[in-house]
Structures are given as structure tokens and as C-alpha cells.
XYZ file of C-alpha atoms in Angstrom:
565
model
C 13.451 -21.381 32.155
C 11.757 -20.744 28.823
C 13.656 -20.186 25.637
C 12.272 -17.983 22.915
C 12.558 -19.257 19.360
C 14.046 -16.891 16.768
C 11.303 -15.204 14.781
C 13.179 -15.463 11.476
C 13.940 -19.230 11.721
C 13.406 -20.936 8.385
C 12.242 -24.563 8.306
C 12.309 -25.126 4.572
C 14.558 -24.867 1.557
C 14.214 -22.292 -1.178
C 13.925 -23.833 -4.638
C 16.239 -22.734 -7.369
C 15.043 -19.479 -8.846
C 12.655 -18.881 -5.964
C 12.153 -15.776 -3.906
C 15.191 -14.131 -2.415
C 15.716 -14.463 1.342
C 14.234 -11.788 3.544
C 16.546 -8.862 4.322
C 18.384 -8.832 7.599
C 16.442 -6.363 9.725
C 19.076 -6.524 12.472
C 21.715 -4.909 10.260
C 22.333 -1.216 10.967
C 20.438 1.070 8.645
C 21.720 4.010 6.657
C 22.400 7.095 8.729
C 19.881 9.667 7.555
C 20.838 12.793 9.452
C 20.238 16.117 7.758
C 23.002 16.644 5.228
C 22.317 20.395 5.246
C 22.715 20.666 9.024
C 25.775 18.415 9.072
C 27.467 20.464 6.347
C 26.738 23.803 8.030
C 27.857 22.546 11.446
C 31.038 21.010 10.029
C 32.008 24.219 8.211
C 31.204 26.364 11.249
C 33.306 24.125 13.464
C 36.178 24.399 11.014
C 35.837 28.199 10.926
C 35.687 28.335 14.737
C 38.888 26.304 15.013
C 40.620 28.535 12.467
C 39.463 31.689 14.235
C 40.626 30.334 17.595
C 44.020 29.487 16.122
C 44.215 32.981 14.605
C 43.294 34.633 17.931
C 45.900 32.625 19.835
C 48.540 33.442 17.240
C 47.722 37.156 17.285
C 47.677 37.232 21.091
C 51.005 35.461 21.417
C 52.643 37.586 18.748
C 51.287 40.869 20.069
C 52.100 39.930 23.680
C 55.692 39.152 22.773
C 55.933 42.376 20.825
C 54.526 44.499 23.668
C 56.829 42.885 26.237
C 59.762 43.407 23.905
C 58.875 47.111 23.661
C 58.845 47.388 27.482
C 62.284 45.795 27.641
C 63.519 48.068 24.856
C 62.368 51.153 26.775
C 64.128 49.968 29.927
C 67.253 49.248 27.863
C 67.157 52.767 26.423
C 66.826 54.276 29.932
C 69.694 52.155 31.199
C 71.912 53.146 28.264
C 71.086 56.846 28.754
C 71.766 56.604 32.489
C 75.114 54.891 31.821
C 76.084 57.748 29.561
C 75.409 60.233 32.398
C 77.394 58.351 35.015
C 80.318 60.532 36.124
C 78.745 63.737 34.836
C 75.593 63.737 36.966
C 75.345 63.049 40.646
C 74.012 59.592 41.493
C 71.079 60.876 43.534
C 70.078 63.260 40.780
C 70.336 60.494 38.196
C 68.207 58.212 40.338
C 65.597 60.950 40.825
C 65.435 61.579 37.090
C 64.840 57.911 36.384
C 62.283 57.483 39.167
C 60.370 60.519 37.923
C 59.224 58.328 35.003
C 57.498 55.904 37.362
C 60.401 53.482 37.530
C 61.774 51.718 40.562
C 65.511 52.559 40.504
C 68.389 50.945 42.319
C 71.906 52.214 41.504
C 74.659 50.191 43.112
C 78.275 51.374 42.680
C 81.350 49.179 42.529
C 81.815 49.447 46.292
C 78.349 48.058 46.990
C 76.719 51.349 48.029
C 73.161 51.594 46.731
C 70.960 54.518 45.817
C 67.237 53.696 45.784
C 64.604 55.939 44.263
C 60.995 55.706 43.148
C 58.405 53.148 44.175
C 59.490 49.671 45.129
C 58.556 46.655 42.973
C 55.928 45.647 45.534
C 54.366 49.093 45.307
C 54.322 48.802 41.526
C 52.444 45.515 41.872
C 49.894 47.229 44.152
C 48.993 49.669 41.391
C 49.321 53.441 40.853
C 48.903 55.845 43.865
C 45.581 57.439 44.607
C 44.959 61.059 43.593
C 46.671 63.483 46.016
C 49.195 60.998 47.279
C 52.840 62.047 46.740
C 56.342 61.200 47.700
C 58.616 58.671 46.308
C 57.337 56.070 48.724
C 54.183 55.637 46.541
C 55.808 55.907 43.204
C 54.884 59.542 42.551
C 57.176 62.566 42.185
C 58.380 64.728 45.110
C 55.718 67.118 46.466
C 57.575 70.407 46.427
C 60.261 72.453 44.783
C 62.635 71.645 47.662
C 62.742 68.083 46.452
C 65.260 69.037 43.823
C 65.541 68.128 40.200
C 63.499 65.014 40.621
C 60.456 66.941 41.726
C 57.117 67.388 40.046
C 58.310 70.208 37.865
C 60.883 68.029 36.129
C 59.852 66.524 32.776
C 60.213 62.775 32.332
C 62.389 63.379 29.345
C 65.080 65.139 31.476
C 66.821 61.872 32.285
C 67.566 60.907 28.658
C 67.313 64.112 26.667
C 64.576 65.970 24.965
C 62.644 62.918 23.621
C 63.997 60.184 25.915
C 66.518 58.995 23.312
C 70.132 58.760 24.459
C 71.250 59.698 20.966
C 70.089 63.270 21.448
C 73.139 65.412 22.400
C 71.452 68.032 24.616
C 70.761 67.517 28.341
C 67.736 69.719 29.154
C 68.294 69.636 32.916
C 71.870 70.915 32.922
C 72.080 72.809 29.651
C 75.422 71.107 28.961
C 76.120 69.677 25.529
C 76.558 65.949 26.069
C 78.414 65.721 22.802
C 81.105 68.069 24.157
C 81.380 66.026 27.331
C 81.749 62.893 25.330
C 84.437 64.408 23.097
C 86.304 65.696 26.139
C 86.787 62.237 27.602
C 85.553 59.590 25.165
C 87.848 57.010 26.603
C 86.219 57.388 30.060
C 82.563 56.872 28.837
C 80.588 54.296 30.821
C 78.586 51.718 28.817
C 76.287 48.779 29.529
C 78.240 45.567 29.337
C 75.442 43.076 30.063
C 71.760 43.040 30.874
C 69.391 40.577 32.525
C 65.604 40.709 32.235
C 63.202 39.319 34.828
C 59.499 39.586 34.031
C 56.114 38.430 35.293
C 52.497 39.450 34.626
C 52.777 42.653 36.702
C 56.324 44.063 36.560
C 59.408 43.853 34.379
C 62.896 44.263 35.833
C 66.096 45.032 33.891
C 69.442 44.584 35.634
C 72.234 46.301 33.660
C 75.920 45.776 34.437
C 77.994 48.889 33.598
C 81.588 48.992 32.457
C 82.723 50.830 35.631
C 81.505 47.971 37.837
C 78.274 49.635 38.953
C 74.790 48.155 38.474
C 71.527 49.864 37.530
C 68.289 47.990 38.296
C 65.151 49.424 36.669
C 61.675 48.019 37.362
C 58.494 49.158 35.585
C 54.815 48.302 35.721
C 53.950 45.922 32.822
C 50.321 45.222 33.665
C 49.264 47.361 30.713
C 50.475 44.569 28.447
C 48.097 42.078 30.043
C 45.239 44.567 30.009
C 45.820 45.211 26.315
C 45.817 41.483 25.586
C 42.589 40.982 27.569
C 40.897 43.755 25.611
C 42.166 42.239 22.381
C 40.850 38.817 23.432
C 37.348 40.173 24.050
C 37.419 42.035 20.755
C 38.435 38.845 18.959
C 35.698 36.849 20.715
C 33.010 39.364 19.786
C 34.209 39.691 16.200
C 34.465 35.907 15.834
C 30.939 35.399 17.182
C 29.553 37.962 14.745
C 31.543 36.407 11.898
C 30.300 32.897 12.732
C 26.687 34.112 12.900
C 26.961 35.737 9.476
C 28.766 32.662 8.137
C 26.017 30.367 9.475
C 23.319 32.358 7.687
C 25.333 32.453 4.458
C 26.197 28.754 4.656
C 22.559 27.795 5.197
C 21.569 29.650 2.028
C 24.499 28.323 -0.019
C 24.064 24.712 1.113
C 20.345 24.882 0.454
C 21.003 26.029 -3.106
C 23.748 23.418 -3.525
C 21.572 20.528 -2.358
C 18.602 21.518 -4.485
C 19.400 18.730 -7.039
C 18.888 16.187 -4.238
C 15.414 17.608 -3.633
C 14.727 17.170 -7.328
C 15.935 13.570 -7.145
C 13.565 12.994 -4.235
C 10.667 14.447 -6.214
C 11.455 12.271 -9.238
C 11.705 9.155 -7.061
C 8.333 9.877 -5.443
C 6.679 10.525 -8.799
C 8.051 7.226 -10.104
C 6.772 5.469 -6.989
C 3.305 6.883 -7.756
C 3.310 5.429 -11.274
C 5.202 7.878 -13.496
C 7.742 5.301 -14.689
C 9.098 7.453 -17.513
C 10.601 10.189 -15.329
C 14.394 10.500 -15.375
C 16.934 13.004 -14.024
C 19.167 13.268 -17.127
C 21.970 15.350 -15.529
C 23.633 18.050 -17.607
C 27.098 17.027 -16.341
C 28.056 13.444 -15.580
C 31.544 14.082 -14.141
C 30.415 15.774 -10.908
C 29.409 14.077 -7.660
C 25.701 14.802 -8.063
C 25.963 14.022 -11.771
C 27.384 10.565 -11.057
C 24.647 9.935 -8.487
C 22.004 11.050 -10.985
C 23.430 8.775 -13.699
C 23.464 5.826 -11.298
C 19.887 6.709 -10.288
C 18.733 6.740 -13.927
C 20.517 3.452 -14.628
C 18.888 1.900 -11.588
C 15.480 3.097 -12.736
C 16.095 1.691 -16.221
C 17.055 -1.647 -14.683
C 14.060 -1.679 -12.350
C 11.694 -0.695 -15.144
C 13.177 -3.353 -17.426
C 12.905 -5.987 -14.708
C 9.324 -4.963 -14.008
C 8.473 -5.117 -17.704
C 10.164 -8.493 -18.025
C 8.303 -9.789 -14.971
C 4.988 -8.583 -16.372
C 5.741 -10.130 -19.756
C 6.756 -13.381 -18.095
C 3.588 -13.389 -16.028
C 1.535 -12.748 -19.144
C 3.285 -15.572 -20.978
C 2.835 -17.936 -18.040
C -0.869 -17.153 -17.857
C -1.256 -17.609 -21.591
C 0.735 -20.835 -21.435
C -1.380 -22.203 -18.599
C -4.555 -21.231 -20.419
C -3.407 -22.797 -23.699
C -2.127 -25.906 -21.923
C -5.456 -26.326 -20.165
C -7.215 -25.894 -23.504
C -4.943 -28.442 -25.169
C -5.406 -30.943 -22.354
C -9.163 -30.446 -22.317
C -9.541 -31.864 -25.828
C -8.013 -35.312 -25.191
C -9.511 -35.496 -21.720
C -12.952 -34.672 -23.131
C -12.487 -37.314 -25.815
C -11.446 -39.938 -23.278
C -14.361 -39.022 -21.026
C -16.901 -39.247 -23.855
C -15.506 -42.585 -25.040
C -15.414 -43.962 -21.499
C -19.034 -42.874 -20.850
C -20.112 -44.538 -24.065
C -18.295 -47.731 -23.095
C -19.971 -47.762 -19.696
C -23.493 -46.740 -20.698
C -23.934 -48.364 -24.115
C -23.592 -52.121 -24.559
C -22.746 -51.728 -28.273
C -21.132 -54.273 -30.484
C -17.660 -55.643 -30.098
C -16.379 -53.520 -32.999
C -17.827 -50.340 -31.516
C -16.341 -51.080 -28.091
C -12.936 -51.773 -29.666
C -13.150 -48.524 -31.623
C -14.011 -46.579 -28.464
C -11.192 -48.233 -26.501
C -8.749 -47.398 -29.289
C -9.937 -43.791 -29.171
C -9.375 -43.677 -25.408
C -5.845 -45.018 -25.808
C -5.055 -42.537 -28.604
C -6.317 -39.560 -26.638
C -4.476 -40.745 -23.537
C -1.257 -40.955 -25.546
C -1.890 -37.455 -26.877
C -2.429 -36.073 -23.372
C 0.634 -37.926 -22.079
C 2.766 -36.565 -24.918
C 1.558 -33.037 -24.179
C 2.358 -33.418 -20.484
C 5.820 -34.789 -21.311
C 6.461 -31.842 -23.620
C 5.412 -29.384 -20.921
C 7.682 -31.022 -18.369
C 10.577 -30.986 -20.848
C 9.925 -27.310 -21.586
C 10.086 -26.568 -17.849
C 13.378 -28.468 -17.555
C 14.811 -26.519 -20.485
C 13.841 -23.255 -18.807
C 15.557 -24.282 -15.570
C 18.707 -25.451 -17.366
C 18.682 -28.963 -18.665
C 21.681 -31.215 -18.071
C 23.346 -32.574 -21.209
C 25.314 -35.791 -21.603
C 27.808 -34.505 -24.166
C 30.236 -36.604 -26.125
C 31.844 -36.545 -29.600
C 29.080 -37.179 -32.136
C 29.365 -37.832 -35.876
C 26.576 -35.545 -36.964
C 26.290 -37.034 -40.455
C 25.785 -40.554 -39.157
C 23.310 -39.279 -36.581
C 21.241 -37.571 -39.289
C 21.143 -40.736 -41.388
C 19.904 -42.732 -38.383
C 17.233 -40.111 -37.647
C 16.034 -40.176 -41.262
C 15.736 -43.972 -41.228
C 13.576 -43.837 -38.107
C 11.364 -41.130 -39.612
C 10.916 -43.216 -42.772
C 9.575 -46.051 -40.698
C 7.109 -43.693 -38.976
C 6.130 -41.751 -42.100
C 6.561 -43.964 -45.166
C 4.714 -41.529 -47.449
C 7.046 -38.617 -46.633
C 9.851 -37.957 -49.131
C 12.997 -37.531 -46.957
C 16.319 -36.515 -48.444
C 19.741 -35.915 -46.841
C 22.678 -33.893 -48.166
C 25.958 -34.607 -46.346
C 29.542 -33.478 -46.891
C 32.240 -35.936 -47.840
C 33.713 -37.158 -44.586
C 32.667 -37.226 -40.950
C 31.493 -34.079 -39.191
C 32.208 -34.447 -35.465
C 30.827 -32.116 -32.793
C 30.576 -32.266 -29.012
C 26.876 -32.642 -28.191
C 24.225 -34.782 -26.566
C 23.324 -37.233 -29.327
C 19.866 -37.988 -27.926
C 18.907 -34.321 -27.649
C 20.207 -33.527 -31.135
C 18.083 -36.393 -32.512
C 15.106 -34.968 -30.618
C 15.655 -31.559 -32.225
C 15.839 -33.100 -35.706
C 12.776 -35.230 -35.008
C 10.734 -32.184 -33.948
C 11.777 -30.336 -37.096
C 10.813 -33.295 -39.317
C 7.469 -33.643 -37.512
C 6.789 -29.948 -38.056
C 7.643 -30.267 -41.756
C 5.441 -33.382 -42.084
C 2.450 -31.536 -40.578
C 3.056 -28.545 -42.846
C 3.127 -30.757 -45.991
C 0.273 -33.045 -44.964
C 2.610 -36.007 -44.466
C 3.254 -36.510 -48.222
C 5.623 -33.698 -49.130
C 9.351 -33.488 -49.650
C 11.660 -32.723 -46.697
C 15.387 -32.112 -47.181
C 18.057 -32.240 -44.453
C 21.309 -30.520 -45.384
C 24.442 -30.631 -43.228
C 26.618 -27.530 -43.712
C 30.202 -27.812 -42.382
C 31.712 -24.946 -44.357
C 32.478 -22.865 -41.263
C 35.228 -23.678 -38.800
C 33.563 -22.573 -35.553
C 30.065 -24.010 -36.072
C 28.067 -26.640 -37.939
C 24.578 -26.074 -39.374
C 21.717 -28.435 -40.153
C 19.052 -27.031 -42.501
C 15.594 -28.633 -42.659
C 13.418 -27.426 -45.547
C 10.064 -28.560 -46.948
C 7.826 -27.803 -49.929
C 4.861 -26.731 -47.836
C 3.139 -23.342 -47.689
C 6.034 -21.818 -45.725
C 6.052 -19.330 -42.859
C 5.215 -15.661 -43.306
C 7.938 -13.180 -42.429
C 5.958 -11.858 -39.462
C 5.512 -15.364 -38.029
C 9.111 -16.636 -38.312
C 9.850 -15.689 -34.727
C 6.366 -16.269 -33.356
C 6.428 -19.943 -34.301
C 8.909 -20.476 -31.447
C 6.418 -19.232 -28.846
C 4.818 -21.900 -26.726
C 1.532 -23.456 -27.815
C 1.490 -21.401 -31.023
C 0.254 -23.089 -34.195
C -0.216 -21.384 -37.532
C -3.462 -21.726 -39.450
C -2.109 -24.179 -42.022
C -0.873 -26.441 -39.234
C -4.233 -26.254 -37.430
C -6.066 -27.413 -40.561
C -3.890 -30.500 -40.851
C -5.175 -33.693 -39.373
C -2.040 -34.266 -37.275
C -1.745 -30.841 -35.683
C 0.585 -30.777 -32.710
C 0.288 -28.857 -29.474
C 2.720 -26.105 -30.475
C 5.605 -27.152 -28.192
C 7.873 -28.932 -30.673
C 9.647 -25.866 -32.021
C 10.051 -24.131 -28.595
C 11.545 -27.341 -27.188
C 13.858 -27.684 -30.174
C 15.107 -24.107 -29.801
C 15.599 -24.547 -26.033
C 17.669 -27.698 -26.579
C 19.724 -25.969 -29.288
C 20.522 -23.042 -27.021
C 21.365 -25.440 -24.217
C 24.136 -26.731 -26.528
C 25.350 -23.186 -27.091
C 23.792 -22.960 -30.551
C 20.465 -21.703 -31.881
C 17.463 -22.550 -34.049
C 15.958 -19.966 -36.392
C 13.450 -19.857 -39.220
C 15.004 -18.420 -42.372
C 13.584 -16.986 -45.538
C 13.220 -19.634 -48.277
C 15.311 -19.611 -51.405
C 14.212 -18.482 -54.863
C 11.524 -20.787 -56.219
C 11.209 -22.625 -52.895
C 8.182 -21.325 -50.938
C 8.470 -23.824 -48.097
C 9.786 -23.250 -44.583
C 13.529 -23.400 -43.823
C 14.831 -24.002 -40.296
C 18.546 -23.695 -39.499
C 20.023 -25.496 -36.490
C 23.529 -24.292 -35.534
C 25.814 -26.126 -33.122
C 29.218 -24.842 -32.004
C 32.254 -27.013 -32.424
C 33.802 -28.274 -29.173
C 31.627 -26.295 -26.711
C 30.830 -27.852 -23.322
C 28.151 -26.096 -21.261
C 28.200 -25.892 -17.473
C 26.098 -28.620 -15.882
C 26.888 -31.232 -18.525
C 27.360 -34.740 -17.285
C 30.225 -35.623 -19.611
C 32.597 -33.850 -21.930
C 35.069 -34.862 -24.567
C 37.393 -33.211 -27.011
C 36.295 -32.942 -30.584
C 38.223 -32.567 -33.799
C 37.514 -29.875 -36.340
C 35.209 -30.948 -39.178
C 36.720 -31.229 -42.583
C 35.257 -29.056 -45.309
C 33.561 -30.995 -48.044
C 34.938 -30.993 -51.558
C 32.002 -32.985 -52.917
C 28.486 -33.844 -51.826
C 26.773 -37.192 -51.761
C 22.989 -37.319 -51.954
C 20.743 -40.070 -50.595
C 17.123 -40.039 -51.643
C 14.182 -41.958 -50.221
């Protein structure tokens, strides 16, 4: 069985500051369905649900109302029939009720029943065909001999003129029902209880009268269902038309609403094609699209800044490599020429010694340049400091003594406050910073000028070391450029001991590694030379330091002591 190796397996380690790891292609991507379609579909679904809920509510409410009206009509007929009990013959009363298409069963207190009209089963079968008569099919009697319940009797005869039991005139008998009621009001029959039984086709009302008799009325209620079916189809058709119109309107509205996103897409594509200055600049920043546009602009600013910084860094790296190669070519060329002369020309002993000395001097120069370049790279990556409490005044005096041994013709002076000035720093790196500043001043003055080191402890949070000389000084436009790598001003290039242009950049990098800084300031009145200020914070320990210690606050000086060389 073969086993496939993962394609994304890494066999090496990424160096610090190297390229970021490749993105995980197995992770699920962003869902990019059409926002316009999703919005329209979601709104239409919501409208469809609301319309369905409305249709169900209307159907239930209307159905209950229609069924209640059927029961109310049966209750009115039963109440009117109860009022006629005792004044109208039972058969006649049953015929009057059945003439309205009702199935009637009147059962007296003794259990005798009078049945008239169609039966409930016949009502379920539907209305009789045209020409069919007789009470057996639910229609009226077919001739005048059938009595008051025949075809010539109006349906309103059972309950009065308009079917309401409150009307006092009985149209079939011509007798004033109000007079009959006043004649024997105590003997009036009323409905004591009612029971309703209903299904989809018929509705039955069983009324219990006060005299012990029972009236059962059954009517066809299929019209309620038919009405609800018609209403349902009307609601379905109207809802479909409404949803179609809503879909068209929503498509237009959503398209207009999402137009800013189309503009964002156009701006992004134009930026991708090189138009880096394009921005959205939303009119309102508190809306959803406004916040997205602001975030988009901020992202573009960050990307453009990062791109500019990367291009500047690449330009600086190329210039640095070019300058470093140029600086290294000089000592290498000198060593090569001297070595060729030593090999090819016998020469005298003095000439060979002079050439060997030249080779050693150029080799030392190349080695020093390489060391400076390596140190500059370490500073860029974050150099590790061995910090400890340092008496800065004593350290400056020791540095000056060493410089006097190296440069006996240079006039070095130190101005210190009265008392120790203690800071938390790397003593070796601070001495290296001071040494680079003194070397720079010595080159600017030709090695015979006056250089003054002044320790300023007047502030509580930081300590400053000022290094000034009496040389030509630094022009205002070059006071920041002198800290660029491999940059040397014209006066320094004309000196015989011109450096490679890495001393000041290294000194500034080491100062910032301590949490301080190194700047070139404007000279004082009557002092045209250069002035460099080194600032170090009091009691600051940077991350990555190898040691740390507490430091006491420096005491402000009340008097100055001056040592002169």
C-alpha cells in the first residue's frame, strides 16, 4: 500500500521576519452567493408566510362567523316555532318550517313525533332536481291540497313577515300574535336549552322547550364550505399577483440599494490596475455601507503605505548593497594591487615591508567595514542588551581617556554634574555610541580640533550626553541624512581618515535599542560646529535584554566640574 505525502509539508524553518506561511487552502472560503437574489428571495418568503398566515386567519374567522350565522338562523326559527306552540297545529307548524328547506322533527312530551321536510341524509345528497316535488326530496308540496305548507306559502309564514319572531303579525292566520301573548302570557312556551351538532354538510339544532317538547331543525350548511373555498382561491390568486409585483419592485429597490457595492467593486478594480489614489470617501460613516467604505479606505491606506514602505526599503537595501560593494572594493583593490606587487616585483626590503603594511591596513579597513555591516544588521533585527546600573559620568571619563590614547592631538573636554549619574544601560554599547560620536567629530575637525562631551542630568526621566566640535558643522538639510547608511558629507570625504558612513547609523540604532535616541541639533550662537545629543531613559529595560537591574534617580547638579585635556 502506497502512502501519499502531504503536498504542503514544510521541511525547513522560517527565519525571523521572513515570509508569512502560505494560506490554508483547505479552509472554507467566503460564501459569495448573489446578495441581490438572496435579499429578494428572503423578503418574498417572508411576505409569502405573512400572506399565508393572513389567509388562514381570514378563513378561520369568516368560517366561524358563517357557521355562527347558520346557528343563529336556526335558533331564531326554533324560538319563533316555540312561540306558536299551542296556537298552531303541530302538523301546520312543521309544514311551515319545512317549507324553508329545513328538516323538521317535532317531538311532544309524550314522545309522539311529527316529521316534515327532507331528511338529513337527503340534505347531504344535495338539492332536488328541477321538477321533483314532495316533502320526501326536500321541496314543497306539489298542489294546493297539500295545505298551508304547500308551494304557495311564503317561507316567512312560519316566523312572521320577515322571519323575525319579534314581529307581532302572523301572515298565515291573520291573528295578532301580540294579542295571543297578552291573553295568556303565563302559558307561553319558550326554548329552555339548545344543542348544536354540525359537520361540513349539515347543521342540526336540538331545542328543548319549556312544555317538555323538542324541536329538531337541520339545514344544509355546505354553502359555508363553498364560500370558504371560493375565498381561498381568491386569496391564492391575489397573493400570487401581489408576490409577483413585490418581486419586481424588490428587484428594482435592491438593485438601487446595492449600487454603492458596485461602486466599491469598480474602485477596487481600478486600484488593482494601478490607480492607487482612488478612495470611496463615504458621505455618511454611521451606516452599514458607510462603515464598510471607511474600513475599505483604511485598508487601502494601509496597503498603500505598506507598499510604499516596502519599495522604500527595497530602494534603501539596493543602495546599501551598492555602496557597501563600492566601499569594500577600495580596500580589496588596494590589497590586490599590493599583493600583486609583492609577488611580481622583487623590490627592496623596505618596499616589501611598506606593501605588507598597506595590505594589513586595507584588510583591517575591510574587516571593520564588514563588522559594522553585521552590527547594523543585528541592530535592525533587534540587538540583545546586557543592561545593568551604569555610572554614566565615570563611563564618559573612561571613554575620553581611551580616545586620548588613540588621538593624542585631539582636544577632548568633559563637563559632568556634581555627583554620580546612574542609568540602566549596556555599558559596552553606550561606550560604542560615544566612541562613534568622537570618531565622527575627529574626522570633521581633521583630528586636531576641540571636542566637548557634556552630561546633562537636569531632567528626571532622561539623561542626555551632548558631543560638540569646532568643525564646519552640519547643514540643516543634512542633519537627518547623516544617519542614513553609508552617507558621508563632503567635508568628511575630503579628510584623510574618512569612514564608511556607518558610525552614526549604528550609534542611533544602539541608542534606540536602549529606548532613547540620537539626533543632530543646531549649534549654539558663535559655535558653528556639529552638536549631537544622545538621550537615554532612566530605569528602562527593553524586551530581549539579558540582564536588568533597578536604578536610582540621578541627582541634579548644583555645580559643574570641568576636566580639560
